[in-house]
Tab-separated table of C-alpha atoms and ligand atoms in Angstrom:
chain	number	residue	atom	x	y	z
A	1	SER	CA	6.432	33.851	-10.068
A	2	LYS	CA	3.384	35.495	-8.564
A	3	LYS	CA	2.564	34.685	-5.002
A	4	LYS	CA	-0.942	34.285	-3.786
A	5	LYS	CA	-1.931	34.808	-0.234
A	6	LYS	CA	-3.122	32.183	2.221
A	7	LYS	CA	-4.493	29.488	0.065
A	8	THR	CA	-5.562	26.413	1.856
A	9	ILE	CA	-5.451	23.043	0.291
A	10	LYS	CA	-9.191	22.443	0.541
A	11	GLU	CA	-11.172	21.672	-2.544
A	12	LYS	CA	-11.949	24.867	-4.377
A	13	ASP	CA	-14.461	25.459	-7.148
A	14	GLY	CA	-14.777	21.714	-7.600
A	15	LYS	CA	-11.121	21.515	-8.593
A	16	LYS	CA	-8.741	18.949	-7.299
A	17	PRO	CA	-6.515	20.346	-4.587
A	18	VAL	CA	-2.824	20.571	-5.311
A	19	ALA	CA	-0.133	20.100	-2.722
A	20	TYR	CA	3.436	21.217	-2.922
A	21	VAL	CA	6.317	19.449	-1.291
A	22	ARG	CA	9.860	20.249	-0.348
A	23	PRO	CA	11.623	17.832	-2.673
A	24	LEU	CA	13.870	15.202	-1.227
A	25	SER	CA	17.275	15.504	-2.832
A	26	LEU	CA	19.051	12.633	-1.102
A	27	PHE	CA	17.786	9.502	0.636
A	28	SER	CA	20.090	10.389	3.520
A	29	GLN	CA	17.711	13.282	4.367
A	30	LEU	CA	14.950	10.829	5.242
A	31	SER	CA	16.093	10.346	8.818
A	32	ALA	CA	16.533	13.971	9.813
A	33	ARG	CA	13.421	15.200	8.034
A	34	TYR	CA	10.908	12.470	8.680
A	35	GLY	CA	12.436	10.341	11.382
A	36	VAL	CA	12.852	7.382	9.053
A	37	ARG	CA	14.828	4.693	10.776
A	38	LYS	CA	18.525	4.644	9.848
A	39	ARG	CA	18.359	0.964	9.067
A	40	LEU	CA	15.692	1.535	6.429
A	41	VAL	CA	17.725	4.349	4.856
A	42	ARG	CA	20.800	2.118	4.881
A	43	ASN	CA	18.847	-0.651	3.179
A	44	VAL	CA	17.983	1.793	0.391
A	45	GLN	CA	21.557	3.001	0.055
A	46	GLU	CA	22.957	-0.506	0.082
A	47	GLN	CA	21.110	-1.130	-3.142
A	48	GLY	CA	23.205	1.636	-4.655
A	49	TYR	CA	20.604	4.404	-4.558
A	50	ASP	CA	21.532	7.815	-3.179
A	51	THR	CA	19.447	10.178	-5.251
A	52	PRO	CA	15.680	9.788	-5.457
A	53	THR	CA	13.975	9.736	-8.826
A	54	GLU	CA	11.357	12.376	-9.609
A	55	ILE	CA	8.406	10.387	-8.355
A	56	GLN	CA	10.356	9.506	-5.212
A	57	LEU	CA	11.518	13.038	-4.446
A	58	ALA	CA	7.947	14.285	-4.682
A	59	GLY	CA	6.024	11.254	-3.441
A	60	LEU	CA	8.112	10.438	-0.390
A	61	PRO	CA	7.646	13.817	1.346
A	62	LEU	CA	3.913	13.625	0.678
A	63	LEU	CA	3.505	10.128	2.018
A	64	LEU	CA	5.828	10.695	4.924
A	65	GLY	CA	3.568	13.456	6.080
A	66	GLU	CA	4.853	16.686	4.725
A	67	ALA	CA	2.977	18.651	2.147
A	68	LEU	CA	2.844	22.382	1.832
A	69	ALA	CA	-0.115	24.462	0.852
A	70	GLN	CA	0.186	26.708	-2.137
A	71	ASP	CA	1.622	29.640	-0.223
A	72	GLY	CA	4.488	27.364	0.603
A	73	GLY	CA	4.252	27.952	4.296
A	74	GLU	CA	1.498	25.879	5.711
A	75	ASN	CA	1.881	22.206	6.408
A	76	VAL	CA	-0.997	20.018	5.462
A	77	THR	CA	-2.058	18.201	8.539
A	78	GLY	CA	-2.849	14.556	8.539
A	79	PRO	CA	-1.980	11.781	6.168
A	80	VAL	CA	-2.832	11.750	2.506
A	81	ASP	CA	-4.231	9.309	0.018
A	82	LEU	CA	-2.361	9.473	-3.233
A	83	LEU	CA	-2.841	8.817	-6.913
A	84	ALA	CA	0.594	8.918	-8.540
A	85	VAL	CA	1.280	8.700	-12.253
A	86	ALA	CA	4.891	8.314	-13.397
A	87	PRO	CA	6.574	6.491	-16.279
A	88	THR	CA	7.623	2.854	-16.242
A	89	GLY	CA	11.074	2.461	-14.751
A	90	SER	CA	10.846	5.620	-12.670
A	91	GLY	CA	11.113	3.872	-9.309
A	92	LYS	CA	7.515	3.766	-8.136
A	93	THR	CA	8.106	0.591	-6.110
A	94	LEU	CA	10.535	2.274	-3.736
A	95	ALA	CA	8.262	5.321	-3.547
A	96	PHE	CA	5.399	3.273	-2.103
A	97	LEU	CA	7.403	0.776	-0.056
A	98	ILE	CA	9.490	3.217	2.001
A	99	PRO	CA	6.455	5.038	3.500
A	100	VAL	CA	4.683	1.756	4.220
A	101	ILE	CA	7.669	0.265	6.037
A	102	HIS	CA	8.268	3.531	7.874
A	103	GLY	CA	4.620	3.717	8.911
A	104	LEU	CA	4.670	0.189	10.276
A	105	LEU	CA	7.888	0.779	12.218
A	106	LYS	CA	6.586	4.014	13.691
A	107	LYS	CA	3.483	2.533	15.227
A	108	LYS	CA	2.746	-0.689	17.045
A	109	ALA	CA	0.371	-3.210	15.558
A	110	GLU	CA	-3.220	-2.999	16.752
A	111	ARG	CA	-4.126	-6.464	15.543
A	112	ASN	CA	-2.579	-9.671	14.304
A	113	GLY	CA	-3.688	-9.475	10.702
A	114	PRO	CA	-1.643	-7.952	7.860
A	115	ARG	CA	-1.032	-4.222	8.302
A	116	ALA	CA	-0.220	-3.446	4.718
A	117	LEU	CA	-1.499	-4.873	1.473
A	118	VAL	CA	0.111	-4.363	-1.914
A	119	LEU	CA	-1.950	-5.453	-4.903
A	120	ALA	CA	-0.332	-6.022	-8.285
A	121	PRO	CA	-1.877	-7.378	-11.489
A	122	THR	CA	0.561	-10.226	-12.169
A	123	LYS	CA	2.353	-12.897	-10.152
A	124	GLU	CA	5.698	-11.821	-11.597
A	125	LEU	CA	5.220	-8.243	-10.482
A	126	ALA	CA	3.951	-9.320	-7.059
A	127	ASN	CA	7.053	-11.448	-6.679
A	128	GLN	CA	9.348	-8.557	-7.634
A	129	ILE	CA	7.652	-6.331	-5.084
A	130	VAL	CA	8.138	-8.944	-2.375
A	131	ASN	CA	11.850	-9.196	-3.205
A	132	GLU	CA	12.283	-5.426	-3.159
A	133	CYS	CA	10.286	-5.142	0.043
A	134	ARG	CA	12.331	-7.808	1.829
A	135	LYS	CA	15.557	-6.010	0.945
A	136	LEU	CA	14.179	-2.763	2.323
A	137	ALA	CA	12.821	-4.390	5.461
A	138	LEU	CA	16.043	-6.253	6.268
A	139	GLY	CA	16.859	-6.071	9.945
A	140	THR	CA	13.616	-4.331	10.884
A	141	GLY	CA	11.647	-7.412	11.917
A	142	ILE	CA	8.971	-6.706	9.338
A	143	LYS	CA	7.633	-9.823	7.650
A	144	VAL	CA	6.597	-9.834	4.030
A	145	THR	CA	4.487	-12.577	2.452
A	146	LEU	CA	3.557	-13.324	-1.126
A	147	ILE	CA	0.020	-14.663	-1.170
A	148	LYS	CA	-0.169	-17.853	-3.152
A	149	LYS	CA	-2.837	-20.336	-4.017
A	150	GLY	CA	-3.675	-22.419	-0.993
A	151	MET	CA	-3.152	-19.686	1.575
A	152	ARG	CA	-5.951	-18.284	3.659
A	153	VAL	CA	-5.830	-14.691	4.794
A	154	GLY	CA	-7.896	-13.535	7.708
A	155	ALA	CA	-8.149	-10.917	10.401
A	156	ASP	CA	-5.857	-12.939	12.630
A	157	GLY	CA	-3.149	-13.839	10.148
A	158	ILE	CA	-2.266	-16.181	7.347
A	159	SER	CA	-2.809	-19.892	7.345
A	160	LEU	CA	-2.296	-22.697	4.912
A	161	ASP	CA	-5.318	-24.429	3.570
A	162	LEU	CA	-3.981	-27.922	4.062
A	163	HIS	CA	-6.525	-29.481	1.786
A	164	GLU	CA	-5.988	-27.154	-1.101
A	165	GLY	CA	-5.181	-29.146	-4.177
A	166	SER	CA	-5.632	-32.504	-2.521
A	167	ASP	CA	-8.132	-35.032	-3.775
A	168	GLU	CA	-9.934	-35.309	-0.509
A	169	ASP	CA	-13.257	-33.625	-0.608
A	170	SER	CA	-13.914	-33.295	3.068
A	171	ASN	CA	-15.097	-30.457	5.230
A	172	GLU	CA	-11.914	-28.408	5.256
A	173	GLU	CA	-12.611	-25.672	7.747
A	174	GLU	CA	-13.951	-27.883	10.487
A	175	GLU	CA	-11.016	-30.228	10.255
A	176	GLU	CA	-8.546	-27.390	10.409
A	177	ASP	CA	-10.210	-25.974	13.455
A	178	LYS	CA	-9.962	-29.277	15.252
A	179	ASP	CA	-6.218	-29.541	14.878
A	180	GLU	CA	-5.020	-27.391	17.720
A	181	SER	CA	-1.599	-28.947	18.100
A	182	MET	CA	-0.303	-27.387	14.919
A	183	PRO	CA	0.330	-23.644	14.759
A	184	THR	CA	-1.295	-22.972	11.431
A	185	THR	CA	-1.714	-19.221	11.601
A	186	VAL	CA	1.295	-17.001	11.018
A	187	LYS	CA	1.662	-13.288	11.345
A	188	SER	CA	2.805	-11.213	8.420
A	189	ASP	CA	3.051	-7.433	8.378
A	190	ILE	CA	2.971	-6.838	4.655
A	191	ILE	CA	1.180	-9.046	2.175
A	192	VAL	CA	1.597	-8.790	-1.569
A	193	ALA	CA	-0.903	-10.414	-3.897
A	194	THR	CA	-2.646	-10.451	-7.214
A	195	PRO	CA	-6.385	-9.758	-6.922
A	196	MET	CA	-7.105	-13.319	-8.018
A	197	ALA	CA	-4.875	-14.919	-5.380
A	198	LEU	CA	-6.165	-12.658	-2.629
A	199	VAL	CA	-9.858	-13.073	-3.416
A	200	HIS	CA	-9.248	-16.797	-3.296
A	201	ALA	CA	-7.411	-16.480	0.012
A	202	LEU	CA	-10.198	-14.372	1.489
A	203	GLU	CA	-13.124	-16.459	0.342
A	204	ARG	CA	-15.303	-17.852	3.091
A	205	LYS	CA	-18.435	-19.673	1.971
A	206	ALA	CA	-19.195	-17.421	-0.999
A	207	GLN	CA	-18.258	-14.324	0.992
A	208	ILE	CA	-15.045	-12.376	1.302
A	209	ALA	CA	-13.504	-12.024	4.745
A	210	THR	CA	-12.790	-8.491	5.859
A	211	LEU	CA	-9.290	-7.221	6.533
A	212	PRO	CA	-9.733	-4.740	9.380
A	213	SER	CA	-6.008	-4.748	10.163
A	214	VAL	CA	-4.836	-3.224	6.875
A	215	GLU	CA	-3.568	0.306	7.542
A	216	TYR	CA	-1.880	0.778	4.173
A	217	LEU	CA	-3.327	-0.262	0.840
A	218	VAL	CA	-1.192	0.072	-2.272
A	219	LEU	CA	-2.493	-0.547	-5.776
A	220	ASP	CA	0.478	-0.975	-8.098
A	221	GLU	CA	-0.276	-0.619	-11.796
A	222	ALA	CA	-3.588	0.732	-10.651
A	223	ASP	CA	-4.766	1.364	-14.193
A	224	VAL	CA	-4.640	-2.385	-14.819
A	225	LEU	CA	-6.121	-3.273	-11.423
A	226	LEU	CA	-9.073	-1.026	-12.135
A	227	ASP	CA	-9.639	-1.983	-15.742
A	228	PRO	CA	-12.641	-4.158	-16.532
A	229	LEU	CA	-10.700	-7.411	-16.235
A	230	PHE	CA	-9.726	-6.918	-12.577
A	231	GLN	CA	-12.074	-4.186	-11.443
A	232	ASP	CA	-14.617	-6.304	-9.558
A	233	GLN	CA	-11.967	-8.213	-7.651
A	234	THR	CA	-9.936	-5.117	-6.888
A	235	LEU	CA	-12.932	-3.196	-5.622
A	236	SER	CA	-14.181	-6.055	-3.486
A	237	ILE	CA	-10.748	-6.345	-1.880
A	238	TRP	CA	-10.596	-2.567	-1.406
A	239	ASN	CA	-14.002	-2.685	0.270
A	240	SER	CA	-12.947	-5.564	2.475
A	241	CYS	CA	-10.247	-3.332	3.964
A	242	THR	CA	-12.320	-1.774	6.706
A	243	HIS	CA	-9.747	0.035	8.844
A	244	PRO	CA	-11.230	3.519	9.331
A	245	ASN	CA	-7.872	5.290	8.929
A	246	MET	CA	-6.486	3.217	6.107
A	247	ARG	CA	-4.194	5.120	3.745
A	248	THR	CA	-4.513	4.264	0.086
A	249	SER	CA	-2.036	4.991	-2.673
A	250	LEU	CA	-2.412	4.169	-6.349
A	251	TRP	CA	0.521	3.985	-8.746
A	252	SER	CA	0.502	3.844	-12.466
A	253	ALA	CA	2.397	4.711	-15.620
A	254	THR	CA	-0.777	5.828	-17.336
A	255	MET	CA	-4.208	6.720	-16.101
A	256	ALA	CA	-7.253	6.954	-18.308
A	257	SER	CA	-9.664	9.580	-17.064
A	258	SER	CA	-12.422	7.017	-16.506
A	259	ILE	CA	-10.130	5.038	-14.245
A	260	GLU	CA	-8.939	8.156	-12.460
A	261	THR	CA	-12.559	9.080	-11.798
A	262	LEU	CA	-13.294	5.632	-10.405
A	263	ALA	CA	-10.162	5.720	-8.244
A	264	LEU	CA	-10.861	9.156	-6.830
A	265	SER	CA	-14.516	8.435	-6.145
A	266	THR	CA	-13.623	5.201	-4.355
A	267	ILE	CA	-11.092	7.057	-2.216
A	268	LYS	CA	-13.613	9.785	-1.510
A	269	GLU	CA	-16.392	7.385	-0.567
A	270	ARG	CA	-14.285	6.108	2.265
A	271	ALA	CA	-12.772	9.396	3.248
A	272	ASP	CA	-13.484	11.140	6.493
A	273	ASP	CA	-12.674	14.775	7.158
A	274	SER	CA	-9.145	14.035	8.260
A	275	ILE	CA	-8.112	13.014	4.787
A	276	THR	CA	-6.707	15.452	2.309
A	277	PRO	CA	-6.981	14.174	-1.239
A	278	THR	CA	-3.847	15.104	-3.085
A	279	ALA	CA	-2.719	15.083	-6.677
A	280	ILE	CA	0.892	15.350	-7.815
B	1	ADP	P1	8.374	1.516	-11.952
B	1	ADP	O1	7.554	0.710	-10.989
B	1	ADP	O2	8.122	2.978	-11.849
B	1	ADP	O3	8.226	1.023	-13.362
B	1	ADP	P2	10.574	0.290	-10.568
B	1	ADP	O4	10.134	0.579	-9.186
B	1	ADP	O5	10.347	-1.084	-11.074
B	1	ADP	O6	9.908	1.324	-11.594
B	1	ADP	O7	12.086	0.717	-10.709
B	1	ADP	C1	12.795	0.596	-11.918
B	1	ADP	C2	14.275	0.346	-11.644
B	1	ADP	O8	14.880	1.501	-11.082
B	1	ADP	C3	14.500	-0.764	-10.651
B	1	ADP	O9	15.564	-1.565	-11.088
B	1	ADP	C4	14.860	-0.042	-9.378
B	1	ADP	O10	15.622	-0.835	-8.541
B	1	ADP	C5	15.594	1.164	-9.895
B	1	ADP	N1	15.553	2.320	-8.985
B	1	ADP	C6	14.531	2.690	-8.175
B	1	ADP	N2	14.817	3.820	-7.521
B	1	ADP	C7	16.037	4.204	-7.909
B	1	ADP	C8	16.887	5.324	-7.592
B	1	ADP	N3	16.510	6.254	-6.735
B	1	ADP	N4	18.079	5.392	-8.195
B	1	ADP	C9	18.478	4.463	-9.094
B	1	ADP	N5	17.724	3.381	-9.434
B	1	ADP	C10	16.523	3.263	-8.879
B	2	MG	MG1	6.150	-0.694	-11.165
């Protein structure tokens, strides 16, 4: 193969930059290469997985902070946002959960609110992601919460809307505020939700609360989350995540070009110079 000299990974001639990674051949390499906590690696292995799938062997190095420029020698500095397309059943869930859990373990929380948000189009899928995530986070102290109807999500944590579903039609928020004896707000590190459930949980008097604490945003089945049915909700949630260094990754089995364009332009809108957009 022909080698080209000193290519950087910056956008060139309006073309999307391409990053190369040193593929991960075994999950056991995660600790030595990226400093992933042994417990997390063990939690992966205890599910019977030793060898990463294709999307995992490429995606994990990228998201764990190692990408090589085209000459193969130069590390890309800084974290990446990622749009990953890989077939159904190829293990995308693990590919996005490992870097999120690792990222949270590596750094202390800045705030009380959720530090990672995973959006999925259906309740069933959201539930599966929570189960998978809890297995991976076992013994790490990381809390994972499925957002359900009746929960309120805010910058300081998650609370239960005690009046949700009840017949009383009173002034909910004021009453909740008055009750100081009951600890109603709980901390959760990772929240998983459908757009519908989360918009509901974020609604405050016809507005959506911001989520400044979210450092990692994952859109699973991003093609569905960005199709016309969910698009408005997904984008308003995305925009409510105001952390300046938030990392976003989108995962899908298919990606229509219109949706890819929307995804990339939304990522770009938020991007500062430290972000290297990457396609694999
Ligand atoms: P996708 O989201 O790409 O459709 P999933 O994340 O749902 O795929 O994974 C599909 C199945 O493959 C799941 O049962 C998952 O536990 C399993 N799996 C994931 N990674 C591996 C791996 N490295 N080796 C073997 N099985 C795996
Ligand atoms: Mg999936």
